[in-house]
Amino acid sequence: MTAPEAPAGLWPARLHHLRRDSTEPETLARFYGELLGDRVEPLPGSQWLVQGHGRRLVVGRGAAGAVPYFALALRDAAQLAAYAAALARLGVAREPSPSPLFAPGAFAVADPDGRRIVFGLPVLDSENEKTTPARLQHFVCASTRVPEMLAFYRDTLGACESDRVLENGDIAAAFLRSDPEHHSFATFRAPESRADHHSYETGSWNAIRDWGDHMAKLRIPLWWGPGRHGPGNNLFFMIEDPEGHKVEFSAELELMTQEAPFRTWPHEQRTLNLWGSAWMRS
Ligand SMILES: [Fe+2]
């Protein structure tokens, strides 16, 4: 009996956009527009696009706090076609892309929690370069089934495991990368499966300071941090959007080679914040 074919071809892939849902999508889109200093424009189907320098957010009508999909951009059409073929050989069901921001040929798959991951190529990557740079970099979900999520993202989708957090042998969190940046996706053990946060990579500690000052002008209090994560070693702070979804501003995220093995961390506050107290999902 031969081993199943290893999933191939996800590397390199970068988080390009995600969809945040709300019962009041325009209100939420305008919150993000002000938060980031970004342009807000309507899209078909009661959706809104919030777009700035290195970031795009689709806001749609749906359950408050939800992120029904996130979308990874592959390098080119050849990589996308090869990746689709590799998933087909593994028997992974592919669905039409739900995203308005990717060109024809994009497709989606469902993870064990039912969230969609969209793979594709941007239609027109126009950006608003007059806005402050902060590139959308990773998405994180809380899950009741972290071992299944890790297995799916690593063994089926082909992401590389960077770090795992262990408690008495159980996996409390897993971080996975799809290019040299430490994680483009992570999942935390929690009592319910839900979206957790997304993160903007700002580029420097001084940029973190400037974004903190911007939050002060907006009277948005920092919810956690500033601090430094153990896994990823990045500087960060987080704020909450009006529906409790967290938004992270990060800098100096660790880089790793494709071949580097995963490391393990104990399930304790210091792991999630080397500088102090932490948000423990479980
Ligand atoms: Fe994060």
PDB file of C-alpha atoms and ligand atoms in Angstrom:
ATOM      1  CA  MET A   1       0.000   0.000   0.000  1.00  0.00           C
ATOM      2  CA  THR A   2       1.396   3.380  -0.936  1.00  0.00           C
ATOM      3  CA  ALA A   3       1.142   6.414   1.302  1.00  0.00           C
ATOM      4  CA  PRO A   4      -1.363   9.055   0.217  1.00  0.00           C
ATOM      5  CA  GLU A   5       0.159  11.664  -2.018  1.00  0.00           C
ATOM      6  CA  ALA A   6       1.489  14.574  -0.023  1.00  0.00           C
ATOM      7  CA  PRO A   7      -0.458  17.748  -0.692  1.00  0.00           C
ATOM      8  CA  ALA A   8       1.611  19.977  -2.866  1.00  0.00           C
ATOM      9  CA  GLY A   9       1.766  23.431  -4.190  1.00  0.00           C
ATOM     10  CA  LEU A  10       0.297  25.681  -1.516  1.00  0.00           C
ATOM     11  CA  TRP A  11       3.689  27.356  -0.990  1.00  0.00           C
ATOM     12  CA  PRO A  12       3.780  30.296  -1.541  1.00  0.00           C
ATOM     13  CA  ALA A  13       0.323  31.602  -0.669  1.00  0.00           C
ATOM     14  CA  ARG A  14      -0.566  34.814   1.155  1.00  0.00           C
ATOM     15  CA  LEU A  15      -3.708  35.959   2.916  1.00  0.00           C
ATOM     16  CA  HIS A  16      -5.292  38.391   0.453  1.00  0.00           C
ATOM     17  CA  HIS A  17      -8.663  39.205   2.021  1.00  0.00           C
ATOM     18  CA  LEU A  18     -11.380  37.857   4.263  1.00  0.00           C
ATOM     19  CA  ARG A  19     -15.087  38.383   4.706  1.00  0.00           C
ATOM     20  CA  ARG A  20     -16.476  39.689   8.027  1.00  0.00           C
ATOM     21  CA  ASP A  21     -20.232  39.384   8.437  1.00  0.00           C
ATOM     22  CA  SER A  22     -22.656  41.537  10.379  1.00  0.00           C
ATOM     23  CA  THR A  23     -26.375  42.089  10.680  1.00  0.00           C
ATOM     24  CA  GLU A  24     -25.499  45.706   9.835  1.00  0.00           C
ATOM     25  CA  PRO A  25     -22.803  45.392   7.178  1.00  0.00           C
ATOM     26  CA  GLU A  26     -22.606  49.047   6.173  1.00  0.00           C
ATOM     27  CA  THR A  27     -22.107  50.128   9.793  1.00  0.00           C
ATOM     28  CA  LEU A  28     -19.348  47.561  10.251  1.00  0.00           C
ATOM     29  CA  ALA A  29     -17.707  48.487   6.946  1.00  0.00           C
ATOM     30  CA  ARG A  30     -17.649  52.159   7.972  1.00  0.00           C
ATOM     31  CA  PHE A  31     -16.112  51.188  11.337  1.00  0.00           C
ATOM     32  CA  TYR A  32     -13.267  49.438   9.504  1.00  0.00           C
ATOM     33  CA  GLY A  33     -12.949  52.325   7.087  1.00  0.00           C
ATOM     34  CA  GLU A  34     -12.364  54.714   9.977  1.00  0.00           C
ATOM     35  CA  LEU A  35     -10.196  52.256  11.925  1.00  0.00           C
ATOM     36  CA  LEU A  36      -7.793  51.800   9.030  1.00  0.00           C
ATOM     37  CA  GLY A  37      -8.277  55.092   7.180  1.00  0.00           C
ATOM     38  CA  ASP A  38      -9.515  53.114   4.185  1.00  0.00           C
ATOM     39  CA  ARG A  39     -11.910  53.669   1.309  1.00  0.00           C
ATOM     40  CA  VAL A  40     -15.353  52.036   1.716  1.00  0.00           C
ATOM     41  CA  GLU A  41     -17.337  51.159  -1.380  1.00  0.00           C
ATOM     42  CA  PRO A  42     -20.414  49.052  -2.091  1.00  0.00           C
ATOM     43  CA  LEU A  43     -20.212  45.704  -3.827  1.00  0.00           C
ATOM     44  CA  PRO A  44     -23.132  43.737  -5.317  1.00  0.00           C
ATOM     45  CA  GLY A  45     -25.273  41.693  -2.930  1.00  0.00           C
ATOM     46  CA  SER A  46     -25.313  43.952   0.155  1.00  0.00           C
ATOM     47  CA  GLN A  47     -21.556  43.618   0.464  1.00  0.00           C
ATOM     48  CA  TRP A  48     -18.983  46.322   1.102  1.00  0.00           C
ATOM     49  CA  LEU A  49     -15.320  46.538   0.236  1.00  0.00           C
ATOM     50  CA  VAL A  50     -12.904  48.231   2.644  1.00  0.00           C
ATOM     51  CA  GLN A  51      -9.584  48.659   0.908  1.00  0.00           C
ATOM     52  CA  GLY A  52      -6.269  50.240   1.858  1.00  0.00           C
ATOM     53  CA  HIS A  53      -2.542  49.829   1.422  1.00  0.00           C
ATOM     54  CA  GLY A  54      -1.946  46.046   1.482  1.00  0.00           C
ATOM     55  CA  ARG A  55      -5.369  45.072   2.770  1.00  0.00           C
ATOM     56  CA  ARG A  56      -8.865  44.299   1.607  1.00  0.00           C
ATOM     57  CA  LEU A  57     -11.894  43.367   3.698  1.00  0.00           C
ATOM     58  CA  VAL A  58     -15.259  42.241   2.354  1.00  0.00           C
ATOM     59  CA  VAL A  59     -18.108  42.976   4.763  1.00  0.00           C
ATOM     60  CA  GLY A  60     -21.327  41.049   4.169  1.00  0.00           C
ATOM     61  CA  ARG A  61     -24.722  40.466   5.731  1.00  0.00           C
ATOM     62  CA  GLY A  62     -24.707  37.519   8.101  1.00  0.00           C
ATOM     63  CA  ALA A  63     -24.214  36.453  11.698  1.00  0.00           C
ATOM     64  CA  ALA A  64     -22.577  39.083  13.897  1.00  0.00           C
ATOM     65  CA  GLY A  65     -18.879  38.389  14.428  1.00  0.00           C
ATOM     66  CA  ALA A  66     -18.674  35.727  11.714  1.00  0.00           C
ATOM     67  CA  VAL A  67     -15.906  35.221   9.161  1.00  0.00           C
ATOM     68  CA  PRO A  68     -17.440  32.848   6.600  1.00  0.00           C
ATOM     69  CA  TYR A  69     -14.304  32.678   4.472  1.00  0.00           C
ATOM     70  CA  PHE A  70     -10.742  33.850   4.119  1.00  0.00           C
ATOM     71  CA  ALA A  71      -8.904  33.980   0.813  1.00  0.00           C
ATOM     72  CA  LEU A  72      -5.343  33.060  -0.053  1.00  0.00           C
ATOM     73  CA  ALA A  73      -3.695  34.432  -3.199  1.00  0.00           C
ATOM     74  CA  LEU A  74      -1.395  32.032  -4.991  1.00  0.00           C
ATOM     75  CA  ARG A  75       1.526  33.181  -7.127  1.00  0.00           C
ATOM     76  CA  ASP A  76       0.168  32.573 -10.628  1.00  0.00           C
ATOM     77  CA  ALA A  77      -2.287  30.584 -12.746  1.00  0.00           C
ATOM     78  CA  ALA A  78       0.074  27.624 -13.103  1.00  0.00           C
ATOM     79  CA  GLN A  79       0.392  27.231  -9.343  1.00  0.00           C
ATOM     80  CA  LEU A  80      -3.383  27.562  -8.898  1.00  0.00           C
ATOM     81  CA  ALA A  81      -4.092  24.878 -11.524  1.00  0.00           C
ATOM     82  CA  ALA A  82      -1.498  22.492 -10.079  1.00  0.00           C
ATOM     83  CA  TYR A  83      -2.853  23.019  -6.570  1.00  0.00           C
ATOM     84  CA  ALA A  84      -6.452  22.361  -7.700  1.00  0.00           C
ATOM     85  CA  ALA A  85      -5.291  19.136  -9.382  1.00  0.00           C
ATOM     86  CA  ALA A  86      -3.413  18.034  -6.231  1.00  0.00           C
ATOM     87  CA  LEU A  87      -6.518  18.598  -4.087  1.00  0.00           C
ATOM     88  CA  ALA A  88      -8.625  16.674  -6.638  1.00  0.00           C
ATOM     89  CA  ARG A  89      -6.240  13.696  -6.393  1.00  0.00           C
ATOM     90  CA  LEU A  90      -6.764  13.758  -2.602  1.00  0.00           C
ATOM     91  CA  GLY A  91     -10.540  13.713  -3.126  1.00  0.00           C
ATOM     92  CA  VAL A  92     -11.088  17.182  -1.651  1.00  0.00           C
ATOM     93  CA  ALA A  93     -14.416  18.673  -2.756  1.00  0.00           C
ATOM     94  CA  ARG A  94     -13.996  22.062  -4.420  1.00  0.00           C
ATOM     95  CA  GLU A  95     -16.758  24.680  -4.585  1.00  0.00           C
ATOM     96  CA  PRO A  96     -17.136  27.842  -6.654  1.00  0.00           C
ATOM     97  CA  SER A  97     -15.392  30.814  -5.083  1.00  0.00           C
ATOM     98  CA  PRO A  98     -17.755  32.993  -3.000  1.00  0.00           C
ATOM     99  CA  SER A  99     -15.366  35.947  -3.280  1.00  0.00           C
ATOM    100  CA  PRO A 100     -15.944  38.928  -5.608  1.00  0.00           C
ATOM    101  CA  LEU A 101     -12.240  39.804  -5.476  1.00  0.00           C
ATOM    102  CA  PHE A 102     -10.689  36.817  -7.266  1.00  0.00           C
ATOM    103  CA  ALA A 103     -10.538  36.094 -10.997  1.00  0.00           C
ATOM    104  CA  PRO A 104     -12.403  33.175 -12.647  1.00  0.00           C
ATOM    105  CA  GLY A 105     -10.703  29.901 -11.743  1.00  0.00           C
ATOM    106  CA  ALA A 106     -10.722  30.587  -8.004  1.00  0.00           C
ATOM    107  CA  PHE A 107     -12.300  27.884  -5.853  1.00  0.00           C
ATOM    108  CA  ALA A 108     -13.159  27.211  -2.214  1.00  0.00           C
ATOM    109  CA  VAL A 109     -12.907  24.260   0.142  1.00  0.00           C
ATOM    110  CA  ALA A 110     -14.569  23.756   3.543  1.00  0.00           C
ATOM    111  CA  ASP A 111     -12.528  23.120   6.686  1.00  0.00           C
ATOM    112  CA  PRO A 112     -13.719  20.848   9.564  1.00  0.00           C
ATOM    113  CA  ASP A 113     -15.511  23.806  11.207  1.00  0.00           C
ATOM    114  CA  GLY A 114     -17.344  24.591   7.945  1.00  0.00           C
ATOM    115  CA  ARG A 115     -15.441  27.785   7.178  1.00  0.00           C
ATOM    116  CA  ARG A 116     -14.403  28.241   3.552  1.00  0.00           C
ATOM    117  CA  ILE A 117     -10.866  28.836   2.408  1.00  0.00           C
ATOM    118  CA  VAL A 118     -10.757  30.461  -1.038  1.00  0.00           C
ATOM    119  CA  PHE A 119      -7.749  29.982  -3.319  1.00  0.00           C
ATOM    120  CA  GLY A 120      -7.260  32.210  -6.321  1.00  0.00           C
ATOM    121  CA  LEU A 121      -5.669  35.137  -8.059  1.00  0.00           C
ATOM    122  CA  PRO A 122      -6.686  38.764  -7.542  1.00  0.00           C
ATOM    123  CA  VAL A 123      -8.718  40.367 -10.351  1.00  0.00           C
ATOM    124  CA  LEU A 124      -7.218  43.805 -10.143  1.00  0.00           C
ATOM    125  CA  ASP A 125      -4.951  44.425  -7.235  1.00  0.00           C
ATOM    126  CA  SER A 126      -5.560  48.118  -7.034  1.00  0.00           C
ATOM    127  CA  GLU A 127      -4.624  49.454  -3.635  1.00  0.00           C
ATOM    128  CA  ASN A 128      -5.121  52.746  -1.948  1.00  0.00           C
ATOM    129  CA  GLU A 129      -1.473  53.618  -1.458  1.00  0.00           C
ATOM    130  CA  LYS A 130      -2.244  56.983   0.093  1.00  0.00           C
ATOM    131  CA  THR A 131      -3.323  55.126   3.243  1.00  0.00           C
ATOM    132  CA  THR A 132      -0.969  53.976   6.015  1.00  0.00           C
ATOM    133  CA  PRO A 133       0.651  50.641   5.082  1.00  0.00           C
ATOM    134  CA  ALA A 134      -0.398  47.598   7.118  1.00  0.00           C
ATOM    135  CA  ARG A 135      -0.679  44.367   5.175  1.00  0.00           C
ATOM    136  CA  LEU A 136      -3.431  41.879   6.001  1.00  0.00           C
ATOM    137  CA  GLN A 137      -1.290  38.956   7.155  1.00  0.00           C
ATOM    138  CA  HIS A 138      -3.094  36.240   9.119  1.00  0.00           C
ATOM    139  CA  PHE A 139      -6.464  34.945  10.216  1.00  0.00           C
ATOM    140  CA  VAL A 140      -7.104  32.925  13.370  1.00  0.00           C
ATOM    141  CA  CYS A 141     -10.138  30.947  14.471  1.00  0.00           C
ATOM    142  CA  ALA A 142     -11.153  29.377  17.763  1.00  0.00           C
ATOM    143  CA  SER A 143     -12.227  25.765  17.408  1.00  0.00           C
ATOM    144  CA  THR A 144     -13.666  22.868  19.383  1.00  0.00           C
ATOM    145  CA  ARG A 145     -11.717  20.474  17.147  1.00  0.00           C
ATOM    146  CA  VAL A 146      -8.146  21.760  16.937  1.00  0.00           C
ATOM    147  CA  PRO A 147      -6.557  18.333  16.205  1.00  0.00           C
ATOM    148  CA  GLU A 148      -8.857  17.855  13.181  1.00  0.00           C
ATOM    149  CA  MET A 149      -8.244  21.433  12.039  1.00  0.00           C
ATOM    150  CA  LEU A 150      -4.469  20.988  12.290  1.00  0.00           C
ATOM    151  CA  ALA A 151      -4.643  17.706  10.381  1.00  0.00           C
ATOM    152  CA  PHE A 152      -6.770  19.284   7.645  1.00  0.00           C
ATOM    153  CA  TYR A 153      -4.690  22.414   7.145  1.00  0.00           C
ATOM    154  CA  ARG A 154      -1.374  20.530   7.334  1.00  0.00           C
ATOM    155  CA  ASP A 155      -2.044  17.130   5.762  1.00  0.00           C
ATOM    156  CA  THR A 156      -4.792  17.996   3.271  1.00  0.00           C
ATOM    157  CA  LEU A 157      -4.153  21.628   2.329  1.00  0.00           C
ATOM    158  CA  GLY A 158      -0.380  21.339   2.686  1.00  0.00           C
ATOM    159  CA  ALA A 159       0.335  24.198   5.090  1.00  0.00           C
ATOM    160  CA  CYS A 160       3.518  23.874   7.189  1.00  0.00           C
ATOM    161  CA  GLU A 161       3.129  23.602  10.945  1.00  0.00           C
ATOM    162  CA  SER A 162       5.279  26.275  12.656  1.00  0.00           C
ATOM    163  CA  ASP A 163       4.415  25.963  16.359  1.00  0.00           C
ATOM    164  CA  ARG A 164       2.012  24.064  18.574  1.00  0.00           C
ATOM    165  CA  VAL A 165       0.927  24.778  22.147  1.00  0.00           C
ATOM    166  CA  LEU A 166       0.463  21.701  24.330  1.00  0.00           C
ATOM    167  CA  GLU A 167      -1.393  21.066  27.594  1.00  0.00           C
ATOM    168  CA  ASN A 168      -1.037  17.572  29.052  1.00  0.00           C
ATOM    169  CA  GLY A 169      -0.427  16.253  25.553  1.00  0.00           C
ATOM    170  CA  ASP A 170      -3.503  17.969  24.088  1.00  0.00           C
ATOM    171  CA  ILE A 171      -3.033  20.599  21.379  1.00  0.00           C
ATOM    172  CA  ALA A 172      -4.257  23.952  22.676  1.00  0.00           C
ATOM    173  CA  ALA A 173      -3.177  25.939  19.601  1.00  0.00           C
ATOM    174  CA  ALA A 174      -1.517  25.371  16.236  1.00  0.00           C
ATOM    175  CA  PHE A 175       0.165  27.900  13.912  1.00  0.00           C
ATOM    176  CA  LEU A 176       0.617  27.163  10.202  1.00  0.00           C
ATOM    177  CA  ARG A 177       2.446  28.965   7.424  1.00  0.00           C
ATOM    178  CA  SER A 178       2.006  29.014   3.667  1.00  0.00           C
ATOM    179  CA  ASP A 179       5.062  31.162   2.899  1.00  0.00           C
ATOM    180  CA  PRO A 180       8.081  32.197   4.997  1.00  0.00           C
ATOM    181  CA  GLU A 181       5.973  34.232   7.437  1.00  0.00           C
ATOM    182  CA  HIS A 182       5.445  32.234  10.656  1.00  0.00           C
ATOM    183  CA  HIS A 183       1.690  31.846  10.255  1.00  0.00           C
ATOM    184  CA  SER A 184      -0.964  32.866   7.769  1.00  0.00           C
ATOM    185  CA  PHE A 185      -3.489  30.794   9.769  1.00  0.00           C
ATOM    186  CA  ALA A 186      -3.766  29.565  13.350  1.00  0.00           C
ATOM    187  CA  THR A 187      -6.395  27.839  15.460  1.00  0.00           C
ATOM    188  CA  PHE A 188      -6.963  27.952  19.232  1.00  0.00           C
ATOM    189  CA  ARG A 189      -8.846  25.393  21.324  1.00  0.00           C
ATOM    190  CA  ALA A 190     -12.023  26.968  22.725  1.00  0.00           C
ATOM    191  CA  PRO A 191     -15.500  25.990  24.013  1.00  0.00           C
ATOM    192  CA  GLU A 192     -17.056  27.040  20.688  1.00  0.00           C
ATOM    193  CA  SER A 193     -15.841  27.280  17.099  1.00  0.00           C
ATOM    194  CA  ARG A 194     -15.835  30.885  15.902  1.00  0.00           C
ATOM    195  CA  ALA A 195     -13.731  33.522  14.223  1.00  0.00           C
ATOM    196  CA  ASP A 196     -11.076  34.855  16.609  1.00  0.00           C
ATOM    197  CA  HIS A 197      -9.052  37.652  14.996  1.00  0.00           C
ATOM    198  CA  HIS A 198      -7.226  38.836  11.926  1.00  0.00           C
ATOM    199  CA  SER A 199      -3.928  40.664  11.867  1.00  0.00           C
ATOM    200  CA  TYR A 200      -2.237  43.487   9.989  1.00  0.00           C
ATOM    201  CA  GLU A 201       1.556  43.363   9.701  1.00  0.00           C
ATOM    202  CA  THR A 202       2.769  46.935  10.114  1.00  0.00           C
ATOM    203  CA  GLY A 203       6.499  46.551   9.537  1.00  0.00           C
ATOM    204  CA  SER A 204       8.120  48.077  12.618  1.00  0.00           C
ATOM    205  CA  TRP A 205       7.798  48.834  16.305  1.00  0.00           C
ATOM    206  CA  ASN A 206       7.492  52.533  15.460  1.00  0.00           C
ATOM    207  CA  ALA A 207       4.552  51.710  13.197  1.00  0.00           C
ATOM    208  CA  ILE A 208       2.902  49.883  16.113  1.00  0.00           C
ATOM    209  CA  ARG A 209       3.347  53.106  18.125  1.00  0.00           C
ATOM    210  CA  ASP A 210       1.776  55.159  15.339  1.00  0.00           C
ATOM    211  CA  TRP A 211      -1.196  52.801  15.017  1.00  0.00           C
ATOM    212  CA  GLY A 212      -1.597  52.958  18.820  1.00  0.00           C
ATOM    213  CA  ASP A 213      -1.689  56.751  18.598  1.00  0.00           C
ATOM    214  CA  HIS A 214      -4.261  56.441  15.799  1.00  0.00           C
ATOM    215  CA  MET A 215      -6.438  54.279  18.103  1.00  0.00           C
ATOM    216  CA  ALA A 216      -6.113  56.989  20.762  1.00  0.00           C
ATOM    217  CA  LYS A 217      -7.398  59.623  18.301  1.00  0.00           C
ATOM    218  CA  LEU A 218     -10.350  57.368  17.515  1.00  0.00           C
ATOM    219  CA  ARG A 219     -10.907  56.701  21.251  1.00  0.00           C
ATOM    220  CA  ILE A 220     -10.642  52.961  20.634  1.00  0.00           C
ATOM    221  CA  PRO A 221      -8.977  51.407  23.705  1.00  0.00           C
ATOM    222  CA  LEU A 222      -6.326  48.734  23.231  1.00  0.00           C
ATOM    223  CA  TRP A 223      -7.906  45.432  24.278  1.00  0.00           C
ATOM    224  CA  TRP A 224      -4.667  43.426  24.747  1.00  0.00           C
ATOM    225  CA  GLY A 225      -1.046  44.413  24.588  1.00  0.00           C
ATOM    226  CA  PRO A 226       1.285  45.822  23.554  1.00  0.00           C
ATOM    227  CA  GLY A 227       3.247  42.630  24.004  1.00  0.00           C
ATOM    228  CA  ARG A 228       5.302  40.014  22.223  1.00  0.00           C
ATOM    229  CA  HIS A 229       3.908  36.614  21.260  1.00  0.00           C
ATOM    230  CA  GLY A 230       6.062  33.525  21.901  1.00  0.00           C
ATOM    231  CA  PRO A 231       5.049  31.663  18.713  1.00  0.00           C
ATOM    232  CA  GLY A 232       5.930  34.035  15.873  1.00  0.00           C
ATOM    233  CA  ASN A 233       7.922  36.334  18.204  1.00  0.00           C
ATOM    234  CA  ASN A 234       5.918  39.301  16.877  1.00  0.00           C
ATOM    235  CA  LEU A 235       5.171  42.560  18.634  1.00  0.00           C
ATOM    236  CA  PHE A 236       1.452  43.224  18.809  1.00  0.00           C
ATOM    237  CA  PHE A 237      -1.596  44.871  20.223  1.00  0.00           C
ATOM    238  CA  MET A 238      -5.256  44.051  19.670  1.00  0.00           C
ATOM    239  CA  ILE A 239      -8.499  45.999  19.637  1.00  0.00           C
ATOM    240  CA  GLU A 240     -12.095  44.767  19.389  1.00  0.00           C
ATOM    241  CA  ASP A 241     -14.430  45.585  16.545  1.00  0.00           C
ATOM    242  CA  PRO A 242     -18.042  46.462  17.525  1.00  0.00           C
ATOM    243  CA  GLU A 243     -19.053  42.786  17.468  1.00  0.00           C
ATOM    244  CA  GLY A 244     -16.199  41.490  19.624  1.00  0.00           C
ATOM    245  CA  HIS A 245     -14.036  40.200  16.766  1.00  0.00           C
ATOM    246  CA  LYS A 246     -10.434  41.087  17.559  1.00  0.00           C
ATOM    247  CA  VAL A 247      -8.129  43.028  15.229  1.00  0.00           C
ATOM    248  CA  GLU A 248      -4.378  42.728  15.689  1.00  0.00           C
ATOM    249  CA  PHE A 249      -1.608  45.126  14.673  1.00  0.00           C
ATOM    250  CA  SER A 250       1.694  43.228  14.506  1.00  0.00           C
ATOM    251  CA  ALA A 251       5.331  43.786  13.615  1.00  0.00           C
ATOM    252  CA  GLU A 252       8.471  41.756  13.059  1.00  0.00           C
ATOM    253  CA  LEU A 253       6.761  38.388  12.643  1.00  0.00           C
ATOM    254  CA  GLU A 254       9.307  35.562  12.519  1.00  0.00           C
ATOM    255  CA  LEU A 255      10.335  34.096   9.148  1.00  0.00           C
ATOM    256  CA  MET A 256      10.920  30.362   8.644  1.00  0.00           C
ATOM    257  CA  THR A 257      12.062  28.136   5.806  1.00  0.00           C
ATOM    258  CA  GLN A 258       9.609  25.753   4.170  1.00  0.00           C
ATOM    259  CA  GLU A 259      11.436  22.753   5.666  1.00  0.00           C
ATOM    260  CA  ALA A 260      11.757  23.979   9.267  1.00  0.00           C
ATOM    261  CA  PRO A 261      10.118  21.577  11.776  1.00  0.00           C
ATOM    262  CA  PHE A 262       7.462  22.752  14.222  1.00  0.00           C
ATOM    263  CA  ARG A 263       8.339  23.689  17.815  1.00  0.00           C
ATOM    264  CA  THR A 264       6.266  23.158  20.967  1.00  0.00           C
ATOM    265  CA  TRP A 265       5.275  25.596  23.707  1.00  0.00           C
ATOM    266  CA  PRO A 266       3.594  25.035  27.103  1.00  0.00           C
ATOM    267  CA  HIS A 267      -0.005  26.205  27.512  1.00  0.00           C
ATOM    268  CA  GLU A 268       0.632  29.208  29.757  1.00  0.00           C
ATOM    269  CA  GLN A 269       0.197  32.976  29.610  1.00  0.00           C
ATOM    270  CA  ARG A 270       3.899  33.571  28.915  1.00  0.00           C
ATOM    271  CA  THR A 271       3.649  31.616  25.650  1.00  0.00           C
ATOM    272  CA  LEU A 272       1.042  33.974  24.246  1.00  0.00           C
ATOM    273  CA  ASN A 273       2.648  37.096  25.677  1.00  0.00           C
ATOM    274  CA  LEU A 274       6.308  36.980  26.677  1.00  0.00           C
ATOM    275  CA  TRP A 275       5.867  40.422  28.245  1.00  0.00           C
ATOM    276  CA  GLY A 276       2.928  39.688  30.513  1.00  0.00           C
ATOM    277  CA  SER A 277      -0.634  38.513  30.813  1.00  0.00           C
ATOM    278  CA  ALA A 278      -2.426  36.760  27.980  1.00  0.00           C
ATOM    279  CA  TRP A 279      -5.826  36.123  26.466  1.00  0.00           C
ATOM    280  CA  MET A 280      -6.378  32.400  27.145  1.00  0.00           C
ATOM    281  CA  ARG A 281      -9.109  30.902  24.922  1.00  0.00           C
ATOM    282  CA  SER A 282      -9.079  27.672  26.978  1.00  0.00           C
TER     283      SER A 282
HETATM  284 FE    FE B   1      -2.512  36.932  15.600  1.00  0.00          FE
END
